[in-house]
Coordinates of C-alpha atoms in Angstrom, one line a residue:
X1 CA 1.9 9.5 -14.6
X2 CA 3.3 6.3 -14.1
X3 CA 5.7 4.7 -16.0
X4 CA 7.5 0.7 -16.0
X5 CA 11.3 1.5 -15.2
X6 CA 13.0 -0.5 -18.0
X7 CA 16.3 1.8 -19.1
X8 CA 18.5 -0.8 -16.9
X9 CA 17.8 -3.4 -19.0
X10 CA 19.9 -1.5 -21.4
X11 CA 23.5 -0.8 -20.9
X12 CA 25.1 2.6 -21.8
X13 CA 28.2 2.1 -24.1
X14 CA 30.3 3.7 -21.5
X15 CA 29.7 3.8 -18.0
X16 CA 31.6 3.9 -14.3
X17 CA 31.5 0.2 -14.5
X18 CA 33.3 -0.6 -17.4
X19 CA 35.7 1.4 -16.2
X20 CA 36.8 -0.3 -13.2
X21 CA 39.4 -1.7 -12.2
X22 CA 39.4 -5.3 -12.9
X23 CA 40.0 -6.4 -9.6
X24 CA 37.6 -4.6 -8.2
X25 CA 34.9 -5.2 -10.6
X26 CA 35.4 -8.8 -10.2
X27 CA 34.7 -8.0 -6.1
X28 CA 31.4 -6.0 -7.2
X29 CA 30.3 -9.0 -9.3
X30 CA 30.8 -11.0 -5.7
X31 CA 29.1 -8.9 -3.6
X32 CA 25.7 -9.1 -2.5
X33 CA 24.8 -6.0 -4.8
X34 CA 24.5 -8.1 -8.1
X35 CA 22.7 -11.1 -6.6
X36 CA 20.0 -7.9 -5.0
X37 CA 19.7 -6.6 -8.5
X38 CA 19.1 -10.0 -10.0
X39 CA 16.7 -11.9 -7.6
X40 CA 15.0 -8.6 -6.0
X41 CA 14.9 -5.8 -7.9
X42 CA 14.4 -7.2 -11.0
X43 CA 11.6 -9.5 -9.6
X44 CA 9.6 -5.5 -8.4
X45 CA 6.3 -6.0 -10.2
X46 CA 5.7 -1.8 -10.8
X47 CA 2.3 -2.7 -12.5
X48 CA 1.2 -3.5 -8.5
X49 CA 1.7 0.6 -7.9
X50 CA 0.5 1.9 -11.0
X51 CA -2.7 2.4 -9.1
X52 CA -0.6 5.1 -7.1
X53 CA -0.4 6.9 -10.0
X54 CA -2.2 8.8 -12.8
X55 CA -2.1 6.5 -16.0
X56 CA -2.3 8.8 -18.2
X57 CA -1.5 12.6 -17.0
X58 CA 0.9 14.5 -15.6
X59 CA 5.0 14.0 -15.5
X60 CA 6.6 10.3 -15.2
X61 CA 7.4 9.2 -11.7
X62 CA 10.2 8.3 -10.3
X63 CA 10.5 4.7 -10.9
X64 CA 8.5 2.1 -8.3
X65 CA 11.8 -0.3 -8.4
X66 CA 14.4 1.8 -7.1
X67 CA 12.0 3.6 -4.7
X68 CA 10.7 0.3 -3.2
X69 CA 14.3 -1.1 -3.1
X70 CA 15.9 2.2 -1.3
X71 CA 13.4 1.2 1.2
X72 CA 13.9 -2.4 1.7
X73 CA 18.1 -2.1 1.8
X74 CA 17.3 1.1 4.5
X75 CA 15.4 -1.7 6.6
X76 CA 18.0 -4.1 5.6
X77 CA 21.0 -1.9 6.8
X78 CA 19.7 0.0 9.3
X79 CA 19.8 3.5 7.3
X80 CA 17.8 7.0 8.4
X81 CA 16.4 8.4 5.3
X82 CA 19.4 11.0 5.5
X83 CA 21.9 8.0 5.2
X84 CA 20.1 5.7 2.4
X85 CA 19.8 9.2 0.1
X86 CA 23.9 9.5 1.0
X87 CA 24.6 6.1 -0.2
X88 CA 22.5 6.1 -3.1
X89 CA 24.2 8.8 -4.3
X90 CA 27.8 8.0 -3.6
X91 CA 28.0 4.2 -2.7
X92 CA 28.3 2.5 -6.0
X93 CA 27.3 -1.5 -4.7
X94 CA 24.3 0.4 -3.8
X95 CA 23.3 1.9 -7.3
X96 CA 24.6 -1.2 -9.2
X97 CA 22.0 -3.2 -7.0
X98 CA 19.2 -1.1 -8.5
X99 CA 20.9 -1.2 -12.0
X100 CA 22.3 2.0 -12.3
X101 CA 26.0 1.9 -13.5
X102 CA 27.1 5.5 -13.2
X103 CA 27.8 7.7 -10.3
X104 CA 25.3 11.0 -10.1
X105 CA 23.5 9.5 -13.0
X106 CA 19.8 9.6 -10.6
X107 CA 18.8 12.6 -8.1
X108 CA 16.2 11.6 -6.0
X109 CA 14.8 14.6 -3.4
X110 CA 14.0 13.4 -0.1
X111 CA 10.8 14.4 -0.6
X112 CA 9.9 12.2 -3.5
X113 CA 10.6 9.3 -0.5
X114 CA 7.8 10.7 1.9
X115 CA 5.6 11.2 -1.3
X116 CA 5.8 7.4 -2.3
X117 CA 5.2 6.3 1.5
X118 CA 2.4 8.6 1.3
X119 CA 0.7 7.1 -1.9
X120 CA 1.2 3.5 -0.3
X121 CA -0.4 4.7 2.6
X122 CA -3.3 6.4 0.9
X123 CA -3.6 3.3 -0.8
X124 CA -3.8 1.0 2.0
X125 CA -6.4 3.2 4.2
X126 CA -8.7 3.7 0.9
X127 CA -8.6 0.4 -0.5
X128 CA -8.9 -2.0 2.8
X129 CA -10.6 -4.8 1.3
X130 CA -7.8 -4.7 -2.0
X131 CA -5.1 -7.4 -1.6
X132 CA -2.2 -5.5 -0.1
X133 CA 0.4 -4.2 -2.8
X134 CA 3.1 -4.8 0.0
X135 CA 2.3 -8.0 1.1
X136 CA 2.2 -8.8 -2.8
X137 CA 5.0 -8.3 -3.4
X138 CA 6.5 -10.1 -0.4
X139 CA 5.0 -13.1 -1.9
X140 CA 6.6 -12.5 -5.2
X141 CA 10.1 -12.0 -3.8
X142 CA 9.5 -14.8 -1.2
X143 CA 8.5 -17.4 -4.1
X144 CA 11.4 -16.7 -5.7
X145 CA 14.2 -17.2 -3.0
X146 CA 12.2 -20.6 -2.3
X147 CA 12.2 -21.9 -5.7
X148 CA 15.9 -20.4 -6.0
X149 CA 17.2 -22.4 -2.8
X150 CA 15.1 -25.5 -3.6
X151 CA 13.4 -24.7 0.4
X152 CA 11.1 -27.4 1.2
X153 CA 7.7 -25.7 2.6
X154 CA 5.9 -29.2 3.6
X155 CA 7.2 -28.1 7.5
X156 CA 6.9 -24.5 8.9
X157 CA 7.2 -22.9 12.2
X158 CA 5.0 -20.1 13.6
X159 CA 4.8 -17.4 16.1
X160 CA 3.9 -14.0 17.2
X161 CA 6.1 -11.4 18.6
X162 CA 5.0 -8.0 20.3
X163 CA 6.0 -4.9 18.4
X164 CA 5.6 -1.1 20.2
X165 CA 4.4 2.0 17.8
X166 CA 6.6 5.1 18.6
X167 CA 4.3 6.1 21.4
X168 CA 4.9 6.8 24.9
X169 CA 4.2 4.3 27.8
X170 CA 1.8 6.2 29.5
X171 CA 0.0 5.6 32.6
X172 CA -4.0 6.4 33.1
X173 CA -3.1 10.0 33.9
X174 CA -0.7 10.9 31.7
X175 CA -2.8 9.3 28.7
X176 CA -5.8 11.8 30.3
X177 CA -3.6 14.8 30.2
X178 CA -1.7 14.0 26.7
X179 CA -5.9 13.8 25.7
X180 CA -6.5 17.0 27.4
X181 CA -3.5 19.1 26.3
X182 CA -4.0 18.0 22.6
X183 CA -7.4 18.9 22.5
X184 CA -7.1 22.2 24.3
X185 CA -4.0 23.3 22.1
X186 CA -6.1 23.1 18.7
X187 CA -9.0 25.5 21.0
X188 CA -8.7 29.4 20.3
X189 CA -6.9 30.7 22.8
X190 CA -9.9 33.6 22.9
X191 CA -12.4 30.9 23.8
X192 CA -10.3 29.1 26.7
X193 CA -11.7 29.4 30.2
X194 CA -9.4 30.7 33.2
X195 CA -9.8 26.7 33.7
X196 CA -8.3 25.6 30.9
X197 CA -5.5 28.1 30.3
X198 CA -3.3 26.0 32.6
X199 CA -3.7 22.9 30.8
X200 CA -1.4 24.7 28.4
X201 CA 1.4 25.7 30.6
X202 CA 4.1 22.9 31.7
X203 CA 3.7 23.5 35.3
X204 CA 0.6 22.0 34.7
X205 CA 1.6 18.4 34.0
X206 CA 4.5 18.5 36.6
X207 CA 1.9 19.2 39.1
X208 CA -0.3 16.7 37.8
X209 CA 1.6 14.1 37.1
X210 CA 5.5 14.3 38.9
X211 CA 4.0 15.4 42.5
X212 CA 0.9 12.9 42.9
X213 CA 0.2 10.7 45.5
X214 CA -0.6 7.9 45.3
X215 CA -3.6 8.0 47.2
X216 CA -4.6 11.1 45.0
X217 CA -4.3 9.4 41.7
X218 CA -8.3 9.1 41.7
X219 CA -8.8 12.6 42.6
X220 CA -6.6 13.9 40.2
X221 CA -8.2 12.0 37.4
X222 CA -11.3 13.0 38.0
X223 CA -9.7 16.8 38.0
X224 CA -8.7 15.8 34.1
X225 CA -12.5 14.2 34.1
X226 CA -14.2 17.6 34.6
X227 CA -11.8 19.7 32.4
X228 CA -12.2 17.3 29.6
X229 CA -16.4 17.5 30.2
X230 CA -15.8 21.6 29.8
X231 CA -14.3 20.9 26.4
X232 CA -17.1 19.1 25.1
X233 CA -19.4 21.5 26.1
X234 CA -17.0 24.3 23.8
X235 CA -17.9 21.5 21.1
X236 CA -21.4 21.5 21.4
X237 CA -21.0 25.8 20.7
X238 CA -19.0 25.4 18.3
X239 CA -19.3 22.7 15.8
X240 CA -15.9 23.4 14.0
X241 CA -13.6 21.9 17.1
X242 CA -16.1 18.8 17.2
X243 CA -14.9 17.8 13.6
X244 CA -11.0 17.9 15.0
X245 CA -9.5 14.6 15.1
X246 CA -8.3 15.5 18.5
X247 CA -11.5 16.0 19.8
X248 CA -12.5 12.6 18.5
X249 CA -9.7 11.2 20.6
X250 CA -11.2 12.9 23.9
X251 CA -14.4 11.5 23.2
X252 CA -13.4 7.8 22.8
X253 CA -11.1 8.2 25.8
X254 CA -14.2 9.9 28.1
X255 CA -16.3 6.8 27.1
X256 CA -13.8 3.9 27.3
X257 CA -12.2 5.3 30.8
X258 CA -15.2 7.1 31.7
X259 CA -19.1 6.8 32.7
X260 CA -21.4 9.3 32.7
X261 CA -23.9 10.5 35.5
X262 CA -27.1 12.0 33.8
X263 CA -28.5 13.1 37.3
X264 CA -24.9 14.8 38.5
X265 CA -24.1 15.6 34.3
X266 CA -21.1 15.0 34.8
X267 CA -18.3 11.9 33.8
X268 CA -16.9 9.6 36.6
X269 CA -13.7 7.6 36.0
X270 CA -14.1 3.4 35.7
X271 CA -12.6 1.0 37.7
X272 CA -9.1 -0.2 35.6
X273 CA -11.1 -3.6 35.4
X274 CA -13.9 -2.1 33.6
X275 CA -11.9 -0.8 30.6
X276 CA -11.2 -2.8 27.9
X277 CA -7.9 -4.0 26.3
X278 CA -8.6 -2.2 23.1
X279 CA -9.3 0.9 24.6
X280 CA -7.1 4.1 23.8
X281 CA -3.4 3.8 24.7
X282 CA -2.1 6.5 23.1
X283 CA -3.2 10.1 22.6
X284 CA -0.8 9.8 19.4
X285 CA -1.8 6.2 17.8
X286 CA -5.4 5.3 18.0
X287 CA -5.0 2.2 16.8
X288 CA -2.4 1.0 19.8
X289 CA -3.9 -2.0 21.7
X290 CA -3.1 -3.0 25.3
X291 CA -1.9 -6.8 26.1
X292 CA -0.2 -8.8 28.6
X293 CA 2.1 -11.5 27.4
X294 CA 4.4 -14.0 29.6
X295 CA 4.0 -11.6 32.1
X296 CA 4.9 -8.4 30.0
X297 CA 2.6 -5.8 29.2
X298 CA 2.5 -4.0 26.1
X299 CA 0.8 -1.0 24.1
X300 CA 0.6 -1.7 20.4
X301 CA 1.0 -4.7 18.0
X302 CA 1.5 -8.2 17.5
X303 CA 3.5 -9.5 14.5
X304 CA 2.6 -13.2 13.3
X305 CA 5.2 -15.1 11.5
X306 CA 5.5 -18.0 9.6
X307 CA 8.5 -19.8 8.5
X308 CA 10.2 -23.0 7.0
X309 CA 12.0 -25.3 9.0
X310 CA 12.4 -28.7 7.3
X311 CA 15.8 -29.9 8.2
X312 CA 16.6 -30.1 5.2
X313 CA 16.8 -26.9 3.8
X314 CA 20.1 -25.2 3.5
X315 CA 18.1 -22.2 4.7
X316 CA 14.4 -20.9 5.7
X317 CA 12.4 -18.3 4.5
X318 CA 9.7 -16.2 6.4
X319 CA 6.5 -17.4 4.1
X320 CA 3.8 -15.5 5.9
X321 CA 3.4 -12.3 8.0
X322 CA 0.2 -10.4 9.9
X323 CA 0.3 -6.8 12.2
X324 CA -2.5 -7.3 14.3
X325 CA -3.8 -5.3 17.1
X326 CA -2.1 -7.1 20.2
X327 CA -5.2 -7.5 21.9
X328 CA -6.2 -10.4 19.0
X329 CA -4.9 -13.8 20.3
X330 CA -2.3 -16.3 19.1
X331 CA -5.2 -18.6 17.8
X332 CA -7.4 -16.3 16.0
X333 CA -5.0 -15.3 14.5
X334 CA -3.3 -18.6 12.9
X335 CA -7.0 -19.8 12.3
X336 CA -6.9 -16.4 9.8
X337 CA -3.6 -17.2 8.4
X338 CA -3.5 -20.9 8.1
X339 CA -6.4 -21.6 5.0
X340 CA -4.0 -18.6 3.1
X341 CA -0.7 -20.6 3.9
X342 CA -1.9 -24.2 2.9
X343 CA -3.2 -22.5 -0.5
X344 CA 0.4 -21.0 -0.7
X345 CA 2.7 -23.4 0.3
X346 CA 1.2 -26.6 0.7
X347 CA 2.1 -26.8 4.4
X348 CA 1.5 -30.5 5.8
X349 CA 3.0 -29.8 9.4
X350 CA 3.0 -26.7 11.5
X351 CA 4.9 -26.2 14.9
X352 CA 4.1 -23.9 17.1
X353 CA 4.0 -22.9 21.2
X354 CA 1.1 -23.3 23.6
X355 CA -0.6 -20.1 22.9
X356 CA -1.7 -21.3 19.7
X357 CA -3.5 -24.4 21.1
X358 CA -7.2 -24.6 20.8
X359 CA -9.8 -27.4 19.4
X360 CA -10.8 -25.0 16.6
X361 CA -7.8 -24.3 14.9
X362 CA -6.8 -28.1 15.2
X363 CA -10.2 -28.9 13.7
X364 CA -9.3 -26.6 10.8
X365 CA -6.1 -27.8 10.7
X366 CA -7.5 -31.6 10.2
X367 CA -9.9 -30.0 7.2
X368 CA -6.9 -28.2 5.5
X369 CA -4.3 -31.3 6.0
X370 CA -2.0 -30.0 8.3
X371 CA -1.2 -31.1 11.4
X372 CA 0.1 -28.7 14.7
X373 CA 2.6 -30.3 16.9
X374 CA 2.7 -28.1 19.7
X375 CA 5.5 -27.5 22.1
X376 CA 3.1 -26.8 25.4
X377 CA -0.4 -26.5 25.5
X378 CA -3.1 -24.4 27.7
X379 CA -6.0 -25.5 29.8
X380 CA -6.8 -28.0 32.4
X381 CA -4.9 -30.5 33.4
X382 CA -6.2 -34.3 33.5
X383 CA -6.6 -35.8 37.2
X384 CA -3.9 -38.4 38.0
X385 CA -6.7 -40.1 40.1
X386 CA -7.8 -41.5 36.7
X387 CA -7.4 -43.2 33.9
X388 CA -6.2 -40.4 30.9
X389 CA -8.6 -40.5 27.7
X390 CA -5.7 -41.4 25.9
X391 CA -6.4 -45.1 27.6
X392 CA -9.1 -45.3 24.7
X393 CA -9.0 -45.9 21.1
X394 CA -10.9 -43.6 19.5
X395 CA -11.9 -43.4 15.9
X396 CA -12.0 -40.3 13.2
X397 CA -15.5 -40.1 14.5
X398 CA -14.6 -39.6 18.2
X399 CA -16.3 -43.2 19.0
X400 CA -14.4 -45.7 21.0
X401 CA -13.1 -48.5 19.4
X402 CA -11.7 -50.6 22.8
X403 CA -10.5 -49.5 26.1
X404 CA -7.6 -50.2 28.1
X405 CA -8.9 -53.3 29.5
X406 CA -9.7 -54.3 25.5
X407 CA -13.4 -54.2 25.4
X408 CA -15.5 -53.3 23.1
X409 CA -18.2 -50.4 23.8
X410 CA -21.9 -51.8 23.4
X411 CA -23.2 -48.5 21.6
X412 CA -20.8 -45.5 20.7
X413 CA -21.9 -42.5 18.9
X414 CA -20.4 -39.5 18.2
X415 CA -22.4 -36.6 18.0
X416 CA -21.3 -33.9 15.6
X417 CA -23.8 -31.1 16.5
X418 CA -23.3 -31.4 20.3
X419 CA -19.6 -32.2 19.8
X420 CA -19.8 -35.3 22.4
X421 CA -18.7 -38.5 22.2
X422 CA -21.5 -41.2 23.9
X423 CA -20.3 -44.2 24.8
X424 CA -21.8 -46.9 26.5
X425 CA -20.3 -50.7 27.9
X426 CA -21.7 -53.4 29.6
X427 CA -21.6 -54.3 33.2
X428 CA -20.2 -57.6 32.4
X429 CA -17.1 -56.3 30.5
X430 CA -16.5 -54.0 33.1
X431 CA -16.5 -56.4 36.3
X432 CA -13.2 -57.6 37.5
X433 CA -11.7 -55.3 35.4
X434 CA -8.2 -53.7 37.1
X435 CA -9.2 -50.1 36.1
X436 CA -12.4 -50.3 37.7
X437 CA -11.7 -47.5 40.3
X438 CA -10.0 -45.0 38.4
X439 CA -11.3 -45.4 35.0
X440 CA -13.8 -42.2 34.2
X441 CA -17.0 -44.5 32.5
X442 CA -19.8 -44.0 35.1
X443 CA -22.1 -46.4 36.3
X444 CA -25.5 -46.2 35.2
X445 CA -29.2 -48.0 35.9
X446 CA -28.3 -50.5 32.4
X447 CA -25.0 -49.7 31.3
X448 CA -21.6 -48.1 32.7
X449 CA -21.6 -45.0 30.6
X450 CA -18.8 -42.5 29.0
X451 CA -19.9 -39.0 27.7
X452 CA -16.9 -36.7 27.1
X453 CA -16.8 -33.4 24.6
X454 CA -15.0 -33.7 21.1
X455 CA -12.6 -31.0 23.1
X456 CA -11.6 -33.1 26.0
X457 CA -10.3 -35.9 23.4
X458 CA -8.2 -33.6 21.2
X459 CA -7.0 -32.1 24.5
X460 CA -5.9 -35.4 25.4
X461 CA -4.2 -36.8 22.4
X462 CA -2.6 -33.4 22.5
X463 CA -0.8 -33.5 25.6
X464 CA 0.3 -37.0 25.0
X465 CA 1.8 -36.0 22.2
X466 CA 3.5 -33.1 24.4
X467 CA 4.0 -35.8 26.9
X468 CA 6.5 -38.0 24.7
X469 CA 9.8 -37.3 25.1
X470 CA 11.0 -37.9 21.6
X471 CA 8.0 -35.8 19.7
X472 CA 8.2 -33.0 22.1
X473 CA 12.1 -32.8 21.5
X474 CA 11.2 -32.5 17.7
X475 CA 8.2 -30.4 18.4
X476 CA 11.0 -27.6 20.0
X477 CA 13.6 -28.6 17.9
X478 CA 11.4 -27.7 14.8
X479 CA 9.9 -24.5 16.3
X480 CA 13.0 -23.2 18.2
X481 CA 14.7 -21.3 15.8
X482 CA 11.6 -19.0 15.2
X483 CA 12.7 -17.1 18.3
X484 CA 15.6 -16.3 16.8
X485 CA 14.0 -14.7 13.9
X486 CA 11.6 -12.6 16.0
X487 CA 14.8 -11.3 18.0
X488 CA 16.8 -10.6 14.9
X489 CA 13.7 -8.3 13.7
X490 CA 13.4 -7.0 17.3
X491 CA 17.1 -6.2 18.0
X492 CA 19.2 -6.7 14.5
X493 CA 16.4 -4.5 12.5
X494 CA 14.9 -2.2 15.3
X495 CA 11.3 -3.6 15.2
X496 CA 10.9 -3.6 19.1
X497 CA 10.6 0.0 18.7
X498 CA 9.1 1.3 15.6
X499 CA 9.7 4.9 14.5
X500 CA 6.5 5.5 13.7
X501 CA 3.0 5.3 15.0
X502 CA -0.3 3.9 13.6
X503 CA -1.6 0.7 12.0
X504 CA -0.9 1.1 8.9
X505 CA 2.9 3.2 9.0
X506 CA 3.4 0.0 11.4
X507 CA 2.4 -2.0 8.6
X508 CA 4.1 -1.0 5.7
X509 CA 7.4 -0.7 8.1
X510 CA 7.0 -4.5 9.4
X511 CA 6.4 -5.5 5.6
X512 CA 9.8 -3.9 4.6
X513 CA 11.8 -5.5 7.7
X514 CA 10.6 -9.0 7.1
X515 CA 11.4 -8.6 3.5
X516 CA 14.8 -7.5 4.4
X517 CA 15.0 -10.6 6.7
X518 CA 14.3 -12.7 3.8
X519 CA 16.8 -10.9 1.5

């Protein structure tokens, strides 16, 4: 049954702390512990997890604040679950930071721990379209630091980071036989073929995979191919192992890695180009994406970040967070974030790197008032052979106002719909002009004539922007510091490698780390 926890709010006549030591009180009260218990956990809003509970049945549980806290400092310090329980129970800062004053006063199992991560998770899976408690409450917390510090939020910084599940990095083969063995395990050991009896034994992978070739790599996929079809077949008799979840797994990985052959009845392994990024990675996380960033490839998630970074600020704040699939790009996934983050935070300028550039999210940017300064940019490069776009005025409507040479187009319209700017100037304006070789307007039968897409414009203006010295110095300057927040997640808080495997455990552990960060 769930129940607010208030009873801190209320101090017992006698407890450990009043009877301190006055000097070492006075270093309690200038610790980070009362600051924790003041601006985080008495800012927990329990009435967000009451839907984790019954509301009206059953025995009070053990209260949201202090289990949601043990978690944060845990991420915050580094702790196992072994070690948080230990200093909850014996390190006072700790217990004075969730408002308890004496010593032994709470016992919380281990297992009530799990339980709550449970109920979050249940939560999350059943309840996809719900506003995420976690992320909630992230807001709350983040809201109040900002308003606390007086942080500006007019200028943020964003950027992605790749973040690995606790899975192993397993090539074609040993993902086949980590399919295999998993399905085979949960078979009855009556039903199991002299076949597939060795799938079970261990000098069955170190043949498979430890003393290949290879030139036999193909062969011996194939050999996996052919088991794996006989364990289907075992499905098809009996219906029982088809509901498994591990015989779910064999089938995606048979038709994302495989094709089958209705005249031979058999499945043939794919070329590697032929399967796709978001294919099965793991025979452990099914929701593990493949990806290949500055030249380093990666099986799991991307994290999205957003912080502050006016220069002005004492210090930032992360305002905005996102576990994606890693397969989901850089701009999809700002163009997701950025209508939430304006609503939020009122963001007027946003820096970020090149793999966020793109003519949509700039087009959204210029409908939501916030403008991206970018520190590189993508694409094409324009030909030095002529004249850059940027040797035009243009207008809000992509027209041209003058050129280079200061002459006014004859007819300029820019086309919405077709996203193209037509512009067209007269022969007269254009002879004797000192361009007139390496300026992009064609000549036509009436008119010398520029058409060029809404996208080659912005592209432009972009990489002018990129181009001048000062901006691009403020541009990195601005958005530098981001990396440094990504690597103190990575390496200070152990989110390169998470302890845990599937979307949502990656989730909820990525929500407590950045909240942590914050803290």
């Amino acid at each position: 049954m769930f129940r607010k926890n208030n009873s801190h709010l209320q101090d017992d006549l006698f407890n450990h702390y009043q009877t301190m030591n006055p000097s070492i009180a006075k270093m309690l009260e200038k610790s980070w512990a009362p600051v924790f218990y003041k601006e985080v956990f008495c800012k927990i809003n329990e009435e967000i997890y009451a839907a984790l509970y019954c509301l009206d049945n059953g025995r009070p549980n053990t209260p949201v604040n202090i289990l949601l806290s043990l978690e944060i400092i845990k991420h915050q310090f580094g702790f196992t679950d072994e070690e948080i329980l230990e200093q909850f129970y014996f390190n006072f800062q700790i217990l004075y930071a969730l408002g308890i004053k004496n010593l032994g006063e709470v016992y919380i199992a281990e297992r009530t721990i799990y339980e709550f991560r449970e109920r979050i998770y249940t939560y999350i899976l059943e309840h996809p379209d719900q506003e995420d408690i976690l992320f909630k409450q992230f807001e709350i917390l983040t809201n109040n630091f900002i308003k606390k510090a007086g942080t500006k939020t007019n200028e943020q910084r964003m950027d992605s980071t790749l973040v690995s599940p606790n899975i192993k990095k397993a090539g074609r083969l040993s993902l086949a036989h980590d399919v295999l063995h998993q399905a085979v395990k949960i078979i009855p050991t009556h039903l199991l073929s002299d076949t597939l009896k060795p799938v079970l034994e261990s000098y069955f992978k170190n043949e498979l995979l430890y003393k290949t070739r290879n030139n036999e790599l193909d062969s011996r996929l194939q050999r996996v191919l052919d088991l794996m079809t006989e364990v289907t077949e075992l499905n098809q008799r009996f219906p029982e192992l088809s509901a498994r979840e591990e015989m779910a797994i064999l089938r995606r990985f048979l038709t994302e890695q495989a094709y089958y052959d209705q005249e031979q009845g058999a499945w043939f392994v794919k070329v590697a180009k032929d399967v796709k990024s978001s294919s099965l990675q793991s025979a452990y996380d099914q929701d593990a994406t493949f990806r290949k960033k500055a030249g380093k490839k990666s099986s799991g998630y991307v994290l999205n970040l957003s912080e502050t970074c006016s220069p002005e600020n004492e210090v930032q704040f992360i305002t905005d967070y996102k576990l994606e699939p890693n397969n989901k790009s850089d701009i999809e996934i700002a163009q997701d974030r950025l209508p939430g983050i304006k609503q939020k935070t009122n963001v007027t300028d946003l820096y970020v790197d090149g793999g966020y550039y793109g003519e949509d999210i700039i087009s959204q940017g210029e409908e939501l008032g916030v403008k991206l300064h970018f520190t590189d940019m993508t694409g094409k490069k324009e030909s030095a052979d002529k004249l850059p776009l940027t040797s035009f005025t243009f207008n809000e409507e992509y027209e041209i106002e003058t050129c280079l040479n200061g002459k006014r187009p004859t007819r300029s319209v820019g086309d919405t719909n077709k996203k193209v700017s037509s512009n067209h100037f007269s022969k007269e304006d254009c002879q004797g002009c000192p361009h007139y070789n390496n300026c992009p307007v064609k000549t036509q039968k009436k008119s010398r004539v520029l058409r060029i897409s809404f996208k080659s414009i912005i592209a432009a203006q972009t990489r002018e922007e990129i181009n001048n010295k000062e901006i691009n110095r403020q541009s990195h300057s601005r958005r530098a510091a981001i990396e440094g927040t990504n690597s103190a997640l990575k390496r200070g808080e152990d989110m390169d490698e998470l302890n845990v495997r599937g979307y949502i455990k990656s989730h909820m552990v990525c929500s407590y780390k950045v909240m942590a960060r914050n803290i």
